[in-house]
Coordinates of C-alpha atoms in Angstrom, one line a residue:
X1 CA 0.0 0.0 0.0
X2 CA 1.3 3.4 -0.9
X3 CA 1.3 4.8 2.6
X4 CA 3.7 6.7 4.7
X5 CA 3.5 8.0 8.5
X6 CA 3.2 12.1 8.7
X7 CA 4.4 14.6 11.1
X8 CA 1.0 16.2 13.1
X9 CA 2.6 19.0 14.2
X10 CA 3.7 21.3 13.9
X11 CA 4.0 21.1 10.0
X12 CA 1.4 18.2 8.7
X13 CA 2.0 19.3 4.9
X14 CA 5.6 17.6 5.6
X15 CA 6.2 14.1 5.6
X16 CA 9.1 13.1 7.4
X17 CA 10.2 9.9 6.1
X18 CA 11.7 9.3 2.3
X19 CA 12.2 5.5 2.9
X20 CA 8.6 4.4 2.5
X21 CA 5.9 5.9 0.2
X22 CA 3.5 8.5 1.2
X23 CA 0.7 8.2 3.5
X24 CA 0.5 6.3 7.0
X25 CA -3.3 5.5 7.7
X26 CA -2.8 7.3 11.3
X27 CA -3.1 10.4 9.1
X28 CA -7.0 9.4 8.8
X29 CA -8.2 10.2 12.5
X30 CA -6.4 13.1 12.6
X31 CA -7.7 15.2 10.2
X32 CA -10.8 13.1 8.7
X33 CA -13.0 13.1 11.9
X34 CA -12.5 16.8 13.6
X35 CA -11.1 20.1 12.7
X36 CA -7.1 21.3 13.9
X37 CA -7.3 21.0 17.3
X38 CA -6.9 24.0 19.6
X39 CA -6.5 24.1 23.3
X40 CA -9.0 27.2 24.0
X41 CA -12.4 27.7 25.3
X42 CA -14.7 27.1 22.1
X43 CA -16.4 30.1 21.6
X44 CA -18.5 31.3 18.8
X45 CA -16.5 31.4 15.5
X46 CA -18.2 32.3 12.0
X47 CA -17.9 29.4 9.8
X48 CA -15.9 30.6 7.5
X49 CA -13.4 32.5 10.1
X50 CA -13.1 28.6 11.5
X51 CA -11.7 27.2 8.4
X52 CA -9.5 30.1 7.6
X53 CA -7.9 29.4 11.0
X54 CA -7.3 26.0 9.6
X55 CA -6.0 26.6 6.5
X56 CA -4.0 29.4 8.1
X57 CA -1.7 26.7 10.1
X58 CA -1.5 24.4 6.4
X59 CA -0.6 26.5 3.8
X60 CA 0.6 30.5 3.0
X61 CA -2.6 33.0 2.4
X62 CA -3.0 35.5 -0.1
X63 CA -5.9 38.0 0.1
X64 CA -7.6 39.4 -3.2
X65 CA -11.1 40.5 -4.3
X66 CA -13.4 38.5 -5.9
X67 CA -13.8 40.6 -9.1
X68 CA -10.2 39.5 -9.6
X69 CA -11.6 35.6 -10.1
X70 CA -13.0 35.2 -13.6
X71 CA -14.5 31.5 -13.9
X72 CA -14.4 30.2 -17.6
X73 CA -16.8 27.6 -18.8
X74 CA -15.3 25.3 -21.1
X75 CA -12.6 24.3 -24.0
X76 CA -13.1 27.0 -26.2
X77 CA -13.2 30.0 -24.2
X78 CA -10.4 28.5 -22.1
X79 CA -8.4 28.1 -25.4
X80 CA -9.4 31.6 -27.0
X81 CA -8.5 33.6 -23.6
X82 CA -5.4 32.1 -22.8
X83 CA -4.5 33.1 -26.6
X84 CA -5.6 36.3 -25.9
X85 CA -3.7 36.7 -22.8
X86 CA -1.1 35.8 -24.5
X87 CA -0.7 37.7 -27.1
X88 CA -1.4 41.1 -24.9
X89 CA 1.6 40.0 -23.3
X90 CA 4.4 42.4 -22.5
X91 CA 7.3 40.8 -19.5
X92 CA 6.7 37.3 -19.4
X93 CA 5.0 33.8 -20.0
X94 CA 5.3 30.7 -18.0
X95 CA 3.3 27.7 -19.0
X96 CA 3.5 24.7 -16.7
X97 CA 1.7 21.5 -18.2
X98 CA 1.5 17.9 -18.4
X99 CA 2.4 18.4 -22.2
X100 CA 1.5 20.6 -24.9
X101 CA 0.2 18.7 -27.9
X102 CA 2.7 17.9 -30.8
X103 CA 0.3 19.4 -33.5
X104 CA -0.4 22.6 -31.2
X105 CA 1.3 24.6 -34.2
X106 CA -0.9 27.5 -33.5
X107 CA -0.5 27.9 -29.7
X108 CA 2.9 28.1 -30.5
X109 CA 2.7 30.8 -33.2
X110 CA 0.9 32.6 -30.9
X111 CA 4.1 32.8 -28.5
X112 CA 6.6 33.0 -31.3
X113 CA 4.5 36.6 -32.7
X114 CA 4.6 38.0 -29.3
X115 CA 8.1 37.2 -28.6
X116 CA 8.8 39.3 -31.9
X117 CA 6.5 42.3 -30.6
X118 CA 8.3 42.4 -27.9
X119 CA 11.8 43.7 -26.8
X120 CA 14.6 40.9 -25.6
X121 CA 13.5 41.4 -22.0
X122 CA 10.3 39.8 -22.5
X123 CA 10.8 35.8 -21.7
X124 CA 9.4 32.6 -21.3
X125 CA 9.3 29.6 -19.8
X126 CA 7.6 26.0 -20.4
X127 CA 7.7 23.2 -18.4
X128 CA 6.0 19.5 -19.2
X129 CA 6.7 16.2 -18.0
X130 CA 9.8 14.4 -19.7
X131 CA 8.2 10.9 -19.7
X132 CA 5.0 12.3 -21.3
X133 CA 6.7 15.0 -23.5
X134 CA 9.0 12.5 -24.6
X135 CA 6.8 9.3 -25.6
X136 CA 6.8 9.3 -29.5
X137 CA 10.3 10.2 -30.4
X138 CA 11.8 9.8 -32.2
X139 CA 8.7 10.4 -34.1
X140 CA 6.9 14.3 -33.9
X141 CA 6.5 15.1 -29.8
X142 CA 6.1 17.8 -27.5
X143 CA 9.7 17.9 -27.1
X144 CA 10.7 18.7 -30.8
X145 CA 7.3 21.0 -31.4
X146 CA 9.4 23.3 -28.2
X147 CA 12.8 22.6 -29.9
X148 CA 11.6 24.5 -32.9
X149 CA 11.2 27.4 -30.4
X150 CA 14.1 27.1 -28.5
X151 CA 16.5 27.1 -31.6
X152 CA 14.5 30.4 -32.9
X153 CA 14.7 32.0 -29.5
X154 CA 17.8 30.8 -28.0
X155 CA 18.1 33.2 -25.1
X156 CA 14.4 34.3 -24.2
X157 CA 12.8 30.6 -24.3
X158 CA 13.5 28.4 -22.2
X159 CA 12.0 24.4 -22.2
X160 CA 12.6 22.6 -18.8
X161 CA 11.2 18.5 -18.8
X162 CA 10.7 17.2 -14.9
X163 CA 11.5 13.5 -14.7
X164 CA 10.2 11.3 -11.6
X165 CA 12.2 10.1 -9.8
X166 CA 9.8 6.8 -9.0
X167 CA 11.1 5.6 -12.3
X168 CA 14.9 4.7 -12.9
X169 CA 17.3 1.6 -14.1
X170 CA 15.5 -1.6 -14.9
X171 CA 12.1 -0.3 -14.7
X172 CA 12.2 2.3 -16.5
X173 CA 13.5 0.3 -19.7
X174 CA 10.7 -2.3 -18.8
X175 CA 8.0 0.1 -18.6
X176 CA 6.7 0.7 -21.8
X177 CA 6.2 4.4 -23.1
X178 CA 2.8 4.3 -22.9
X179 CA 1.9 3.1 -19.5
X180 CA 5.2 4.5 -17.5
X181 CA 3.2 7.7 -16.5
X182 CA 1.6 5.7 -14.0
X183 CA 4.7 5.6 -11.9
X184 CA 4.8 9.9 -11.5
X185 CA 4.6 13.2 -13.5
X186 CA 4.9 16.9 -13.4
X187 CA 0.8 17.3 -13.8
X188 CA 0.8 20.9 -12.3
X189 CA -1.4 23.3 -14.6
X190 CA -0.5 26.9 -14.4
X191 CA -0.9 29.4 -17.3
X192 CA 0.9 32.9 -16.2
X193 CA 1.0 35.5 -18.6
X194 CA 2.4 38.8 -17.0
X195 CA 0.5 39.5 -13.6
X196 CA -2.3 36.5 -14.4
X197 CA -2.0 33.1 -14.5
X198 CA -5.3 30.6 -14.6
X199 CA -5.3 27.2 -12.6
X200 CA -6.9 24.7 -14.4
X201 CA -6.7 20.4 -14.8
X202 CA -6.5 21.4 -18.3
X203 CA -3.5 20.4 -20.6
X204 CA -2.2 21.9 -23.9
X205 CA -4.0 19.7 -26.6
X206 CA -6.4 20.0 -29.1
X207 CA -8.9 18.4 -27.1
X208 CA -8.5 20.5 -24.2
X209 CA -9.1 23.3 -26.1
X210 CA -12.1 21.6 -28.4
X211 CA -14.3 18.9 -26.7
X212 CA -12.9 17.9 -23.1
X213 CA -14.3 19.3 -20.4
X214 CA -12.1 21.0 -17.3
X215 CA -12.0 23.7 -15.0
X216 CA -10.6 27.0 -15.6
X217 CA -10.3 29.8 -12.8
X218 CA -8.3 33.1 -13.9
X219 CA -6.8 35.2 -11.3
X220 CA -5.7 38.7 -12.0
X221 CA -3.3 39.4 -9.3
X222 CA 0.3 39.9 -9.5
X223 CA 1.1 38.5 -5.5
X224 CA -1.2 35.3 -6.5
X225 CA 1.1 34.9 -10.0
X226 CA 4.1 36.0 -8.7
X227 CA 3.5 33.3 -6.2
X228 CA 2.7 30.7 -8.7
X229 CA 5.6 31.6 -11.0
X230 CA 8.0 30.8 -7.7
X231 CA 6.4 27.5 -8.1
X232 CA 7.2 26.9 -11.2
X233 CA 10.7 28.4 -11.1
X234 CA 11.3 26.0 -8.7
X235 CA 10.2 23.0 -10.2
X236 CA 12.3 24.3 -13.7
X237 CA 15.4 24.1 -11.4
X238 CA 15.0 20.5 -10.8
X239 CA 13.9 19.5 -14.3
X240 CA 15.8 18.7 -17.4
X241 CA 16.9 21.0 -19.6
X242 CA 15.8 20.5 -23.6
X243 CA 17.6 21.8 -26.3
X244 CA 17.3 21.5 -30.3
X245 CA 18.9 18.7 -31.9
X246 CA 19.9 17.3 -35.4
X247 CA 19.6 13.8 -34.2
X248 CA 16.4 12.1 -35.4
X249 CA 14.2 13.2 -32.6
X250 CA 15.5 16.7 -32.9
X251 CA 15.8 17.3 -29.5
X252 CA 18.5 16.7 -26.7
X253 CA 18.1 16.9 -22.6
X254 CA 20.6 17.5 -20.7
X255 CA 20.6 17.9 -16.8
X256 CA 22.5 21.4 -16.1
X257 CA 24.9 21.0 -13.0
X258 CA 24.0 24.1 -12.0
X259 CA 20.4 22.4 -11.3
X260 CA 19.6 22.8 -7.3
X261 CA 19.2 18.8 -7.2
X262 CA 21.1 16.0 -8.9
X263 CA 20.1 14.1 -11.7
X264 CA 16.8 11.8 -10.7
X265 CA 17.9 9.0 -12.4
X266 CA 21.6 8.6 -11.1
X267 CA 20.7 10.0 -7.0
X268 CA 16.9 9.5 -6.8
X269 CA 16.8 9.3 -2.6
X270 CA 19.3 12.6 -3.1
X271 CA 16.9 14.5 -5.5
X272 CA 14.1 13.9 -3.3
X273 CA 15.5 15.3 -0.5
X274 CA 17.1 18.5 -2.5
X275 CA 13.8 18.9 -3.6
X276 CA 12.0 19.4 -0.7
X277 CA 14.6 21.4 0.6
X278 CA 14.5 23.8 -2.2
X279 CA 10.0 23.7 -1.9
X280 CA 9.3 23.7 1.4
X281 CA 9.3 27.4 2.0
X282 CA 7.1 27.9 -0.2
X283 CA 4.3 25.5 0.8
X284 CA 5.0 26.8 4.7
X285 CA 2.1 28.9 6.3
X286 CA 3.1 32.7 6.5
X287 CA 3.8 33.4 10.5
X288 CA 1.5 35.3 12.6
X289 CA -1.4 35.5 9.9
X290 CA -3.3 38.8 10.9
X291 CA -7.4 38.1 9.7
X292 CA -7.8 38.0 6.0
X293 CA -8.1 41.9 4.4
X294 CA -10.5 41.2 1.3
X295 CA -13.7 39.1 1.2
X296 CA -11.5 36.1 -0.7
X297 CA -8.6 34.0 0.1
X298 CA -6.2 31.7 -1.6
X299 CA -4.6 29.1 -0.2
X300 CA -2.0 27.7 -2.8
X301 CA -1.8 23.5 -2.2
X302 CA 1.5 21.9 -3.1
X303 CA 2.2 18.1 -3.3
X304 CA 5.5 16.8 -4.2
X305 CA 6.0 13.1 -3.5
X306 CA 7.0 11.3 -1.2
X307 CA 7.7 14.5 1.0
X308 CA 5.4 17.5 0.4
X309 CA 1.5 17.5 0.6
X310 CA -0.5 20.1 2.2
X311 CA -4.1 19.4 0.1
X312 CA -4.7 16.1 1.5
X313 CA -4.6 18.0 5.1
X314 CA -6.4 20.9 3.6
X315 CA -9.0 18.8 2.4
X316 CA -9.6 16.8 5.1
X317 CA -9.5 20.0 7.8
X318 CA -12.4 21.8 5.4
X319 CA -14.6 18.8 5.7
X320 CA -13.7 17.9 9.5
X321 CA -15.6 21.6 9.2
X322 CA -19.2 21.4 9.7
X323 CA -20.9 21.8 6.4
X324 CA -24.1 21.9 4.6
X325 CA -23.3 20.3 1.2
X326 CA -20.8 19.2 -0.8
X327 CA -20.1 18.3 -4.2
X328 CA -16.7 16.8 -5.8
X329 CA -15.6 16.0 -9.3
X330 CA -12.7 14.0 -10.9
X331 CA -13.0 12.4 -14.5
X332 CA -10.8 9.5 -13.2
X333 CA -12.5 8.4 -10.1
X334 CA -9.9 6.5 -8.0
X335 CA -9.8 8.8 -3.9
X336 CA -7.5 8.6 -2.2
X337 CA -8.1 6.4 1.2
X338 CA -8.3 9.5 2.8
X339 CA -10.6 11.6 0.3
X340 CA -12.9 8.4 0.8
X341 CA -13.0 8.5 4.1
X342 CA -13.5 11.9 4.7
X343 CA -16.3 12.1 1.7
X344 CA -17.6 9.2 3.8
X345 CA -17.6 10.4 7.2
X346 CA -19.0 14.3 6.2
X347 CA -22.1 12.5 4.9
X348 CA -22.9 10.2 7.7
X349 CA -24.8 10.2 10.7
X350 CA -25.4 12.9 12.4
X351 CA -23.9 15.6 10.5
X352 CA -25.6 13.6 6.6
X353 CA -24.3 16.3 4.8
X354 CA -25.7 15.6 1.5
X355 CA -23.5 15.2 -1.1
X356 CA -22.6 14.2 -4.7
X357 CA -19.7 12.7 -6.2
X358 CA -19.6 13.4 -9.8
X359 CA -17.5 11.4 -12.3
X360 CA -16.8 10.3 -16.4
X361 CA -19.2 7.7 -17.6
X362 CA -17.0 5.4 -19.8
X363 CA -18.3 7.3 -22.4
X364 CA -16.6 10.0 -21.0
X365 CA -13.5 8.6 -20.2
X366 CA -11.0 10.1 -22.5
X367 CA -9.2 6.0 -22.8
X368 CA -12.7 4.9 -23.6
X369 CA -12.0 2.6 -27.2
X370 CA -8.3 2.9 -26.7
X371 CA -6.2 -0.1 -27.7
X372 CA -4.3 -2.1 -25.4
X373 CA -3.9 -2.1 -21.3
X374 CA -5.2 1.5 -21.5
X375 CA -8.6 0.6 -22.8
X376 CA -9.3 -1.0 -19.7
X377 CA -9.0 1.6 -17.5
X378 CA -13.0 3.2 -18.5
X379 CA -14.3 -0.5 -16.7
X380 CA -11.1 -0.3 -14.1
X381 CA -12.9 3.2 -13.1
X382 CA -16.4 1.8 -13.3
X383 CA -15.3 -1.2 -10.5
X384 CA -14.1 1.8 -8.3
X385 CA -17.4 3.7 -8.3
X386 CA -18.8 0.5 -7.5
X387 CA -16.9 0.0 -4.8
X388 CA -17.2 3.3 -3.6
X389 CA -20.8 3.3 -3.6
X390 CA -21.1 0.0 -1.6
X391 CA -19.5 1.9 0.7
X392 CA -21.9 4.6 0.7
X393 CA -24.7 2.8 1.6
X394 CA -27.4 4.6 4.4
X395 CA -24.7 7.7 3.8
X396 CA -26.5 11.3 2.3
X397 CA -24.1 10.6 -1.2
X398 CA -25.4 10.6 -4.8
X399 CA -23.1 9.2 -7.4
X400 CA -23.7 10.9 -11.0
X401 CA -21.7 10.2 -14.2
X402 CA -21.1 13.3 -16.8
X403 CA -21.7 12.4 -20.5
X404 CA -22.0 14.4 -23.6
X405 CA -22.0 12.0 -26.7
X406 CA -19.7 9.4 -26.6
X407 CA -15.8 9.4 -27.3
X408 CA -14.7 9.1 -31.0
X409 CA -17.8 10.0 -32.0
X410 CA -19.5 12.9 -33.8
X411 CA -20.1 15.7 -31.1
X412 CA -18.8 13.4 -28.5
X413 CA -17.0 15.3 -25.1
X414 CA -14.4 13.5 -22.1
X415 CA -14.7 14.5 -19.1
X416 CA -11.4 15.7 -17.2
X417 CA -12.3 18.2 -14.7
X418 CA -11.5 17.7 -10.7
X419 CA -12.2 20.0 -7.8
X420 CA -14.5 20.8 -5.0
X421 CA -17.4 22.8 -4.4
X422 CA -18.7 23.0 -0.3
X423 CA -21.7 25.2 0.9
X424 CA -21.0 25.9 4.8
X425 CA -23.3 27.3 7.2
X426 CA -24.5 30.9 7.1
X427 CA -22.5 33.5 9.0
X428 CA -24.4 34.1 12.0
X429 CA -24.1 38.4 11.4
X430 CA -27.1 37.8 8.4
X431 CA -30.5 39.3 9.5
X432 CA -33.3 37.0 10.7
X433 CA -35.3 37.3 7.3
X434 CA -31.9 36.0 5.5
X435 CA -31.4 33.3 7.2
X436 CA -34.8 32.2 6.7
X437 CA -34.2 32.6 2.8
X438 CA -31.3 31.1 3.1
X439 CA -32.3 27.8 5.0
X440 CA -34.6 27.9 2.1
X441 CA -32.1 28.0 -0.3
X442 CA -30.0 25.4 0.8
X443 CA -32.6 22.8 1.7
X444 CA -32.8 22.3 -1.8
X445 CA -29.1 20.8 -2.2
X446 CA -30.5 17.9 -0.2
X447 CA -33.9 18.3 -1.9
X448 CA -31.8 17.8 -5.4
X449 CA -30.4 14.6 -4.0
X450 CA -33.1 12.7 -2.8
X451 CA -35.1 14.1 -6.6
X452 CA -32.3 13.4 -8.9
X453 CA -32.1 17.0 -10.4
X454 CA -29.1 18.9 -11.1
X455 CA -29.9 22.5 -9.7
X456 CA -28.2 23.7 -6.8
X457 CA -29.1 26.7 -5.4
X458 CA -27.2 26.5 -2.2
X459 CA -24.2 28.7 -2.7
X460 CA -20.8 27.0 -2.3
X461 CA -18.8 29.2 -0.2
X462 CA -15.6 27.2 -0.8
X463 CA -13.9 25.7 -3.8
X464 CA -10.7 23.4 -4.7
X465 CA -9.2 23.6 -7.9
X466 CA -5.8 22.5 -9.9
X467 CA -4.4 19.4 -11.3
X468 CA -4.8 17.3 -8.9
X469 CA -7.4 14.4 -9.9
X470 CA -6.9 13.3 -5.5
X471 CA -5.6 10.0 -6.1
X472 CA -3.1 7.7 -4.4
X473 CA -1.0 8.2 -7.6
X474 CA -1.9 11.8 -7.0
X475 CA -0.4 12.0 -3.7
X476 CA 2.2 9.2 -3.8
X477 CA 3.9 10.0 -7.4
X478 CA 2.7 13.2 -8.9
X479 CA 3.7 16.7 -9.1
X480 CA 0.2 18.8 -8.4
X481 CA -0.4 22.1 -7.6
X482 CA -3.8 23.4 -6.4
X483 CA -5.6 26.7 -4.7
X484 CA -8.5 26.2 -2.1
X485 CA -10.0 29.4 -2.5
X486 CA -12.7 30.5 0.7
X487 CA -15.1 33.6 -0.3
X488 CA -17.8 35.5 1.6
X489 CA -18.7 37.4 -1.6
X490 CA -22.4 36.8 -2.8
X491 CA -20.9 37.6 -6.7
X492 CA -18.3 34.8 -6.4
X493 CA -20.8 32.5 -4.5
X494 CA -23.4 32.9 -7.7
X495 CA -20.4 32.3 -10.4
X496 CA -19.2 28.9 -8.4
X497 CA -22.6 27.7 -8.3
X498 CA -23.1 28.2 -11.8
X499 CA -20.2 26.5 -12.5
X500 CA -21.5 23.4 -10.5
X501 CA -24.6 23.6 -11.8
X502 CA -23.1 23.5 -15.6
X503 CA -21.4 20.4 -15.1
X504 CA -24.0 18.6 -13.4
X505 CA -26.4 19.7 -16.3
X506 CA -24.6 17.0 -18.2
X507 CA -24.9 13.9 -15.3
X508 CA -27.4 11.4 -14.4
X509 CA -27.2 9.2 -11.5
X510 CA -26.2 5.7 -11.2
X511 CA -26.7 3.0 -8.6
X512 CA -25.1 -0.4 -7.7
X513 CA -27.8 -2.1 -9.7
X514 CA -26.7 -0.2 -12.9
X515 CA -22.8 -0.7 -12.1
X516 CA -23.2 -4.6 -11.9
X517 CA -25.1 -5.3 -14.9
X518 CA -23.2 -7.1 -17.1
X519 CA -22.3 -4.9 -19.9
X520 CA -20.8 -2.5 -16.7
X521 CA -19.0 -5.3 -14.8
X522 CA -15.2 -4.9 -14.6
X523 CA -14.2 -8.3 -15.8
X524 CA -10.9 -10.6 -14.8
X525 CA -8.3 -8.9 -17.7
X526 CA -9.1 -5.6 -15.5
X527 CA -9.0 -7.3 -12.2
X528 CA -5.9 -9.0 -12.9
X529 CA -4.2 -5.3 -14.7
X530 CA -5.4 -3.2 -11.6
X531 CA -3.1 -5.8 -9.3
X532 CA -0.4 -5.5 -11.5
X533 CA -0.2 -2.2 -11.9
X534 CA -0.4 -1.6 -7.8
X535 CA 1.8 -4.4 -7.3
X536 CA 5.2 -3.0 -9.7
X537 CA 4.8 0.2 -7.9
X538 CA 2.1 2.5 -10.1
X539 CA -1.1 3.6 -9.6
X540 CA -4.9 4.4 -11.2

């Protein structure tokens, strides 16, 4: 089991131990079942003053307004504002991503014209995941699409490839290219054009930008992308290096010794404790947090395997919270132990928070018809829901799927967007009549439960988002960076439950019954390649 024992206090982002592989099951009772403990006299605290006094002990805080959180809606306008942005932009761009697509010929003209409108001090900086960024050479890939740039901007661009450092000597040349993802990748998502940058799950592909469905949150702030950008500096510094190449692949990475870690495939145990030295800081809570200044807060998540992770304890500390409704997303359905448990616990008696979990159908699932061990992972994700809803049973949870044709397909959509959306309970300073309304209001998130129907008109108050899809892999192999982002602004409220709303538009719910028919059964070939899988050291 991919566990590993974690430090309480007085940092629980940090674990302790590189020997063994993150998370020690202890971790469940302290921060699934109650909030931070605290040694005062409870007194009356508003909700939402509570969990910031959480968060504040788990992660740094930045204070903005909400008018400075645009929510997009879907492929397209994700697509068309990022190439907006980027083409207004005048000092820099940094692109962190899974991979950009090798075909993405456009997004890339896009950055070659504004490098030329621009003077030699504007830059810019890409980061992917080597393994992922790599897989077809020496065939067209992400890394010779970037090599193109490089060689035209030599000193302004700059292409960095992160490589796990799960995945070295024997295993690595056993793996094959097109499963050894599942042993760890740079997945963050963060688009930063000048003083912007939009967190998303989103990659750089033509389907991201066409027919997959994510989440997309733009922040105009410079502290909140100055932030990220440290991130992502960071994480450059530790990466590989690509340059152009006349070899057939037309690339070349090399690992620059004046990287602040060594090389992940000679001194893995080294890199990973080089790396958390170097990202630490910036996952550590700012000291003596005075009470946020502006109606909305961001608290930026980090997890860097096997040693960094302060979303799991964020996660866990909102829903320890006493809430009204919850609903949470991820297109590959696999929680984490922990996720499960507290998803579990939050909508059990007494508190029977209502909530929904909403996921791909297989339709959905963007390795639906694929060939090979991939195309068993749509039924591997099917057994899971399964299982997850057994578990659920006499708990206040509704399982939906999201479908909108079916892959490869005319008109058909995957599904690929995470996150969390969580109504708490009214501030206590509202006026009799609007609590009243409001008790209104959110009965109907339990009402829309027990009916099936997608509106919400509770307002979530609370939101996760970034690249994390809340995994074991997730948490025990992955590079992910997130934002929990806590609001007491109406506007913002409205535009989040819209969002929910939007997605859920699309989903209808399923039972047991409909996940153990026949045609939905997980049969032994994906039995037998979910044990393998677990048992050389990946994950779902």
């Amino acid at each position: 089991m991919l566990v590993r024992r974690i430090r309480a206090n007085p940092r629980p982002w940090l674990l302790v131990s590189t020997r063994r592989l993150p998370w020690h099951q202890r971790f469940r009772s302290q921060f699934t079942t109650a909030p931070l403990a605290s040694s005062q006299t409870p007194t009356y605290t508003s909700p939402l003053a509570a969990l910031a006094s959480d968060l504040d002990r788990l992660a740094p805080r930045i204070d903005i307004d909400a008018d400075q959180i645009e929510i997009l809606g879907g492929p397209k306008e994700f697509y068309e504002t990022l190439k907006k942005k980027i083409h207004g932009g005048k000092r820099r761009i940094y692109l962190s991503t899974l991979y950009i697509g090798k075909t993405e010929h456009d997004l890339i003209s896009s950055i070659r014209e504004t490098l030329l409108h621009n003077g030699p001090e504007f830059k810019v900086s890409l980061l992917t995941d080597a393994l992922r960024g790599t897989r077809e050479a020496p065939d067209p890939s992400c890394a010779s699409l970037l090599a193109s740039l490089v060689a035209e901007f030599p000193d302004r661009v700059e292409v960095r490839m992160y490589h796990t450092p799960n995945l070295t000597g024997f295993r690595k040349a056993l793996i094959p290219k097109r499963i050894n993802e599942g042993w760890g990748l740079q997945h963050i998502k963060l688009y930063g054009i000048d003083d912007e940058v939009i967190l998303s799950g989103a990659n750089l592909s033509n389907d991201y930008f066409t027919n997959r469905q994510d989440r997309y949150h733009v922040f105009s702030s410079k502290p909140v992308t100055d932030y990220f950008f440290q991130i992502h500096q960071a994480v450059c510094s530790i990466s590989y290096v690509l340059h152009p190449s006349d070899v057939p692949s037309k690339f070349a990475l090399e690992w620059p010794a004046s990287n602040s870690a060594p090389n992940p495939l000679e001194a893995p145990k080294k890199y990973i404790e080089a790396a958390t030295s170097l990202l630490l800081p910036l996952v550590e809570p700012t000291p003596s947090q005075s009470s946020p200044t502006t109606s909305t807060s961001i608290y930026p998540l980090l997890c860097h395997p096997p040693t960094l992770n302060n979303e799991l304890p964020a996660f866990t500390a909102l829903l320890a919270r006493p809430i009204k409704s919850y609903t949470f997303t991820a297109g590959y359905f696999n929680p984490h132990p922990i996720i499960t448990s507290s998803l579990l616990s939050v909508s059990a008696l007494p508190a029977s928070a209502p909530g929904i979990i909403l996921t791909a159908s297989p339709y959905a699932n963007g390795f639906f018809g694929s060939k090979g061990i991939s195309g068993l992972l749509p039924p591997a994700y099917t057994h899971l829901s399964l299982r997850f809803l057994q578990a659920a049973r006499g708990k206040n949870i509704q399982l939906r799927e999201w479908q909108r044709g079916i892959v490869g397909q005319e008109n058909g959509w995957t599904y690929h967007a995470k996150g969390l959306w969580v109504t708490l309970p009214r501030e206590a300073t509202s006026s009799p009549a609007q609590n009243k309304s409001t008790e209104l209001q959110e009965k109907s998130h339990s009402d829309a439960v027990e009916s099936s129907e997608p509106s919400i008109t509770a307002r979530p108050s609370v939101t996760l988002i970034g690249s994390s899809n809340y995994t074991t892999r997730s948490y025990g192999l992955d590079l992910e960076v997130g934002a929990m982002v806590v609001t007491r602004d109406e506007g913002l409220m409205r535009k989040w439950k819209r969002e929910e709303e939007m997605l859920l538009g699309q989903a209808r719910v399923v039972d047991e019954d409909e996940l153990q028919k026949k045609e939905r059964r997980a049969g032994w070939r994906v039995r037998l390649a979910m044990w393998i899988v677990k048992v050389v050291g990946g994950a779902l």
